[in-house]
Amino acid sequence: MKKILKEIKYLLWALNGFIGLRLRSNAPQKATILFTYFSPVRMKHINHQLRNIFKCDFVGQVIISNHNPDVDIASMIKVRDARIKIVNQPVRRGCGHRWLVANEFSPEYLIVVDDDVLIFPWQLRQLFAALVAEPEIPHGFAGMVQHEDGFLEYRQEEERSLDYICEVYALTGAHLKRFMELRHEIVKDETLGRMVESAADFMIVSRSGSRAPKIHDAGRLFRCPTYNATGVAVHKDDDFSNSMMGVARALNALASNHPTADSVPMGGTHGSI
């Protein structure tokens, strides 16, 4: 029954891309939307994803970064819109490379969506409104709280501050600039650089604001069937937890060595709602 319900929801999501209402934003600003694809099995959702995104009038451009040079992603895109920008990487890249791609476009407002999240237009509008209303910090729909013992607790469907956002990210050009600065310091260690490239980029993004990021209640995120599949989902890799902890320690060390008003220490928000 659960599988059938998910299939029905997928059909409704896909159908919304064709016949759903167009959504307007009260803000005059435009957002850049960025997706990264590597796995061909997730690329099959790309046209439905684009149709749903273009239901929002605040979308200025959509960047599709193809991190798998063995796949011709352009041939898979049937949606025709001048706002679509395809960037093909010459070598295989991890998800963390997406921020370098975004930086090349100098976006004022940026929304980055993991390739296993099937986003609805009203969710995009809600997230963009939150970013425009509070541009000092990054925003998302899901994230993690760091407890005193180091345990990371996943949270969603809430309005709250927390330590890390993940899966969907809304940030400003200033946050992206700060991300690049922090990344520059972190990747001086080649091992940490590989961690950021493969999976731990969300930790740096979460430290790019003037204080802890926030998540918002847009209902449970709708994900494709492979979101939890070993060999496809990055968070299922054996060294995922070690990667996170290594980058977290490096970020804390940077904050300790160079304390500023913008420093957000790990584990500093677990008591705030």
Short mmCIF file of C-alpha atoms in Angstrom, two decimals:
data_model
loop_
_atom_site.label_atom_id
_atom_site.label_comp_id
_atom_site.label_asym_id
_atom_site.label_seq_id
_atom_site.Cartn_x
_atom_site.Cartn_y
_atom_site.Cartn_z
CA MET A 1 0.00 0.00 0.00
CA LYS A 2 2.83 2.40 0.87
CA LYS A 3 4.44 1.80 -2.51
CA ILE A 4 1.14 2.42 -4.31
CA LEU A 5 0.60 5.69 -2.43
CA LYS A 6 4.09 6.87 -3.41
CA GLU A 7 3.41 6.01 -7.04
CA ILE A 8 0.17 7.99 -6.92
CA LYS A 9 1.96 10.96 -5.38
CA TYR A 10 4.61 10.77 -8.09
CA LEU A 11 1.93 10.83 -10.79
CA LEU A 12 0.26 13.84 -9.15
CA TRP A 13 3.63 15.62 -8.91
CA ALA A 14 4.37 14.93 -12.57
CA LEU A 15 0.86 15.99 -13.60
CA ASN A 16 1.23 19.24 -11.66
CA GLY A 17 4.13 20.14 -13.92
CA PHE A 18 1.75 20.06 -16.88
CA ILE A 19 -1.52 21.48 -15.54
CA GLY A 20 -0.71 22.98 -12.13
CA LEU A 21 -1.31 26.64 -11.36
CA ARG A 22 1.45 29.17 -11.88
CA LEU A 23 2.61 30.70 -8.63
CA ARG A 24 3.55 34.32 -8.11
CA SER A 25 5.96 35.74 -5.58
CA ASN A 26 5.36 38.98 -3.72
CA ALA A 27 9.06 39.77 -4.05
CA PRO A 28 10.56 41.36 -7.19
CA GLN A 29 13.80 39.39 -6.84
CA LYS A 30 14.68 36.43 -9.02
CA ALA A 31 16.22 33.16 -7.85
CA THR A 32 18.74 30.88 -9.49
CA ILE A 33 17.86 27.21 -9.04
CA LEU A 34 20.65 24.63 -9.22
CA PHE A 35 20.50 20.86 -9.61
CA THR A 36 23.39 18.43 -9.78
CA TYR A 37 23.03 15.06 -11.46
CA PHE A 38 25.37 12.07 -11.47
CA SER A 39 23.24 8.92 -11.37
CA PRO A 40 21.32 8.19 -14.61
CA VAL A 41 18.49 6.62 -12.59
CA ARG A 42 17.78 10.03 -11.04
CA MET A 43 18.10 11.92 -14.31
CA LYS A 44 14.84 10.37 -15.52
CA HIS A 45 12.93 12.78 -13.25
CA ILE A 46 14.53 15.88 -14.72
CA ASN A 47 11.75 17.00 -17.08
CA HIS A 48 9.02 16.74 -14.45
CA GLN A 49 11.33 18.62 -12.08
CA LEU A 50 11.83 21.43 -14.57
CA ARG A 51 8.13 21.75 -15.36
CA ASN A 52 7.30 22.11 -11.67
CA ILE A 53 10.07 24.65 -11.12
CA PHE A 54 8.93 26.80 -14.01
CA LYS A 55 5.50 27.11 -12.40
CA CYS A 56 7.16 29.76 -10.19
CA ASP A 57 7.43 33.25 -11.65
CA PHE A 58 10.48 34.16 -9.54
CA VAL A 59 12.77 31.63 -11.24
CA GLY A 60 15.40 33.57 -13.16
CA GLN A 61 17.45 30.61 -14.37
CA VAL A 62 17.94 26.91 -13.72
CA ILE A 63 21.47 25.53 -13.71
CA ILE A 64 21.85 21.82 -14.36
CA SER A 65 25.34 20.61 -13.55
CA ASN A 66 26.04 17.19 -15.04
CA HIS A 67 28.70 15.51 -12.91
CA ASN A 68 28.79 12.33 -15.00
CA PRO A 69 30.59 12.86 -18.33
CA ASP A 70 29.53 9.37 -19.46
CA VAL A 71 25.93 10.59 -19.78
CA ASP A 72 24.61 13.06 -22.36
CA ILE A 73 22.15 14.83 -20.09
CA ALA A 74 21.20 17.42 -22.73
CA SER A 75 19.59 14.69 -24.84
CA MET A 76 17.38 13.76 -21.88
CA ILE A 77 15.95 17.26 -21.42
CA LYS A 78 12.75 17.76 -23.39
CA VAL A 79 11.67 21.00 -21.71
CA ARG A 80 12.60 23.99 -23.85
CA ASP A 81 13.24 27.20 -21.94
CA ALA A 82 15.95 29.83 -22.38
CA ARG A 83 16.43 29.93 -18.61
CA ILE A 84 17.95 26.43 -18.58
CA LYS A 85 21.75 26.43 -18.38
CA ILE A 86 23.54 23.08 -18.73
CA VAL A 87 27.06 22.71 -17.38
CA ASN A 88 28.85 19.47 -18.28
CA GLN A 89 31.80 18.51 -16.11
CA PRO A 90 34.78 17.04 -18.03
CA VAL A 91 35.47 14.55 -15.21
CA ARG A 92 33.31 12.86 -12.60
CA ARG A 93 32.50 15.15 -9.70
CA GLY A 94 30.91 14.78 -6.29
CA CYS A 95 27.94 16.82 -5.11
CA GLY A 96 30.21 19.30 -3.33
CA HIS A 97 31.44 20.67 -6.65
CA ARG A 98 28.03 22.25 -7.28
CA TRP A 99 28.88 25.33 -5.23
CA LEU A 100 31.83 26.10 -7.47
CA VAL A 101 29.47 25.86 -10.44
CA ALA A 102 26.99 28.21 -8.75
CA ASN A 103 29.76 30.68 -7.97
CA GLU A 104 30.53 31.04 -11.69
CA PHE A 105 27.03 32.47 -12.20
CA SER A 106 27.24 35.02 -9.33
CA PRO A 107 23.63 34.53 -8.17
CA GLU A 108 21.96 37.09 -5.91
CA TYR A 109 19.60 34.43 -4.56
CA LEU A 110 20.30 30.73 -4.92
CA ILE A 111 18.23 27.61 -4.24
CA VAL A 112 20.05 24.29 -4.47
CA VAL A 113 18.08 21.04 -4.48
CA ASP A 114 19.51 17.54 -4.08
CA ASP A 115 18.77 15.31 -7.06
CA ASP A 116 16.69 12.85 -5.02
CA VAL A 117 14.22 15.53 -3.87
CA LEU A 118 11.16 16.01 -6.06
CA ILE A 119 10.17 19.58 -5.30
CA PHE A 120 6.70 21.13 -5.54
CA PRO A 121 6.28 24.74 -6.76
CA TRP A 122 4.58 25.90 -3.56
CA GLN A 123 7.54 24.58 -1.56
CA LEU A 124 9.93 26.63 -3.67
CA ARG A 125 7.80 29.73 -3.19
CA GLN A 126 7.66 29.24 0.58
CA LEU A 127 11.43 28.79 0.80
CA PHE A 128 12.20 31.78 -1.41
CA ALA A 129 9.87 33.97 0.66
CA ALA A 130 11.70 32.91 3.83
CA LEU A 131 15.07 33.78 2.31
CA VAL A 132 13.95 37.20 1.09
CA ALA A 133 12.38 37.96 4.48
CA GLU A 134 15.48 36.89 6.42
CA PRO A 135 18.51 37.05 4.11
CA GLU A 136 21.07 36.96 6.92
CA ILE A 137 20.95 33.16 7.15
CA PRO A 138 20.53 30.11 4.89
CA HIS A 139 17.15 28.38 4.89
CA GLY A 140 15.93 24.86 4.17
CA PHE A 141 13.25 22.28 4.85
CA ALA A 142 15.30 19.63 6.64
CA GLY A 143 18.43 19.46 8.71
CA MET A 144 20.24 18.09 11.71
CA VAL A 145 20.66 19.01 15.35
CA GLN A 146 24.03 18.28 16.95
CA HIS A 147 23.61 17.02 20.53
CA GLU A 148 26.17 17.31 23.32
CA ASP A 149 27.37 13.74 22.77
CA GLY A 150 27.88 14.36 19.05
CA PHE A 151 24.71 12.56 17.95
CA LEU A 152 23.11 14.09 14.85
CA GLU A 153 19.32 14.13 14.99
CA TYR A 154 17.48 14.57 11.68
CA ARG A 155 14.59 17.05 11.74
CA GLN A 156 11.99 18.25 9.25
CA GLU A 157 8.43 19.64 9.18
CA GLU A 158 9.33 22.29 11.76
CA GLU A 159 9.97 26.01 12.02
CA ARG A 160 13.25 26.21 13.91
CA SER A 161 16.95 26.97 13.97
CA LEU A 162 19.38 24.07 13.97
CA ASP A 163 23.02 23.23 13.32
CA TYR A 164 22.91 21.98 9.74
CA ILE A 165 20.53 22.16 6.82
CA CYS A 166 20.54 19.50 4.14
CA GLU A 167 18.80 18.36 0.93
CA VAL A 168 17.37 21.77 -0.03
CA TYR A 169 19.25 25.04 0.49
CA ALA A 170 18.25 28.67 0.00
CA LEU A 171 21.00 31.25 0.35
CA THR A 172 22.23 34.60 -0.90
CA GLY A 173 25.25 35.56 -2.92
CA ALA A 174 26.89 36.72 0.31
CA HIS A 175 26.44 33.26 1.82
CA LEU A 176 27.96 31.69 -1.28
CA LYS A 177 30.95 34.00 -1.01
CA ARG A 178 31.41 33.00 2.63
CA PHE A 179 31.11 29.34 1.65
CA MET A 180 33.92 29.78 -0.86
CA GLU A 181 36.11 31.42 1.78
CA LEU A 182 35.53 28.63 4.29
CA ARG A 183 35.98 25.97 1.64
CA HIS A 184 39.29 27.51 0.60
CA GLU A 185 40.61 26.98 4.13
CA ILE A 186 39.14 23.50 4.60
CA VAL A 187 40.41 21.97 1.34
CA LYS A 188 44.01 22.86 2.14
CA ASP A 189 43.86 19.44 3.76
CA GLU A 190 43.46 17.07 0.79
CA THR A 191 41.57 14.49 2.84
CA LEU A 192 39.04 17.08 3.99
CA GLY A 193 38.83 18.37 0.43
CA ARG A 194 37.72 14.96 -0.77
CA MET A 195 35.14 14.83 2.02
CA VAL A 196 33.68 18.19 1.00
CA GLU A 197 33.63 17.15 -2.65
CA SER A 198 31.81 13.91 -1.94
CA ALA A 199 29.32 14.64 0.81
CA ALA A 200 30.14 17.15 3.56
CA ASP A 201 29.53 20.37 1.64
CA PHE A 202 26.25 20.95 3.50
CA MET A 203 28.20 21.53 6.70
CA ILE A 204 30.08 24.48 5.24
CA VAL A 205 26.92 25.97 3.73
CA SER A 206 25.29 25.79 7.15
CA ARG A 207 28.07 27.98 8.59
CA SER A 208 27.81 30.68 5.92
CA GLY A 209 25.24 32.90 7.63
CA SER A 210 25.47 35.41 10.44
CA ARG A 211 23.86 32.84 12.75
CA ALA A 212 22.46 29.32 12.62
CA PRO A 213 20.32 28.35 9.62
CA LYS A 214 16.58 27.69 9.80
CA ILE A 215 14.26 25.05 8.46
CA HIS A 216 10.61 25.59 7.60
CA ASP A 217 7.54 23.38 7.63
CA ALA A 218 6.56 22.56 4.06
CA GLY A 219 5.38 19.06 4.82
CA ARG A 220 7.46 15.92 4.43
CA LEU A 221 9.87 16.16 1.52
CA PHE A 222 8.96 13.96 -1.44
CA ARG A 223 11.91 11.89 -2.58
CA CYS A 224 12.58 9.58 -5.50
CA PRO A 225 12.76 5.81 -4.79
CA THR A 226 16.58 5.77 -4.80
CA TYR A 227 16.99 8.36 -2.03
CA ASN A 228 18.03 5.64 0.40
CA ALA A 229 19.68 3.20 -2.02
CA THR A 230 23.20 1.99 -1.31
CA GLY A 231 25.49 2.84 -4.20
CA VAL A 232 23.32 5.81 -5.23
CA ALA A 233 22.59 7.73 -2.03
CA VAL A 234 25.73 9.46 -0.74
CA HIS A 235 24.65 9.27 2.89
CA LYS A 236 24.69 5.45 2.66
CA ASP A 237 28.44 5.37 1.97
CA ASP A 238 30.51 3.68 4.68
CA ASP A 239 32.64 6.74 5.44
CA PHE A 240 29.81 9.31 5.45
CA SER A 241 29.78 9.84 9.24
CA ASN A 242 33.55 10.10 9.43
CA SER A 243 33.52 12.65 6.62
CA MET A 244 31.03 14.81 8.48
CA MET A 245 32.94 14.72 11.73
CA GLY A 246 36.25 15.54 10.07
CA VAL A 247 34.85 18.62 8.36
CA ALA A 248 32.97 19.66 11.51
CA ARG A 249 36.18 19.59 13.53
CA ALA A 250 37.95 21.68 10.90
CA LEU A 251 35.13 24.25 10.88
CA ASN A 252 35.20 24.48 14.67
CA ALA A 253 38.95 24.99 14.58
CA LEU A 254 38.54 27.82 12.08
CA ALA A 255 35.90 29.45 14.26
CA SER A 256 38.16 29.14 17.32
CA ASN A 257 41.22 30.54 15.58
CA HIS A 258 39.35 33.36 13.86
CA PRO A 259 36.34 34.22 16.04
CA THR A 260 33.92 36.66 14.46
CA ALA A 261 30.34 37.73 14.92
CA ASP A 262 29.49 35.35 12.10
CA SER A 263 30.95 32.24 13.74
CA VAL A 264 28.34 29.56 14.43
CA PRO A 265 29.84 26.79 16.59
CA MET A 266 28.61 23.25 16.06
CA GLY A 267 26.06 22.12 18.61
CA GLY A 268 25.11 25.68 19.49
CA THR A 269 21.46 25.54 18.48
CA HIS A 270 20.15 22.26 19.85
CA GLY A 271 18.19 24.00 22.56
CA SER A 272 16.56 26.66 20.39
CA ILE A 273 13.25 26.39 18.61
#
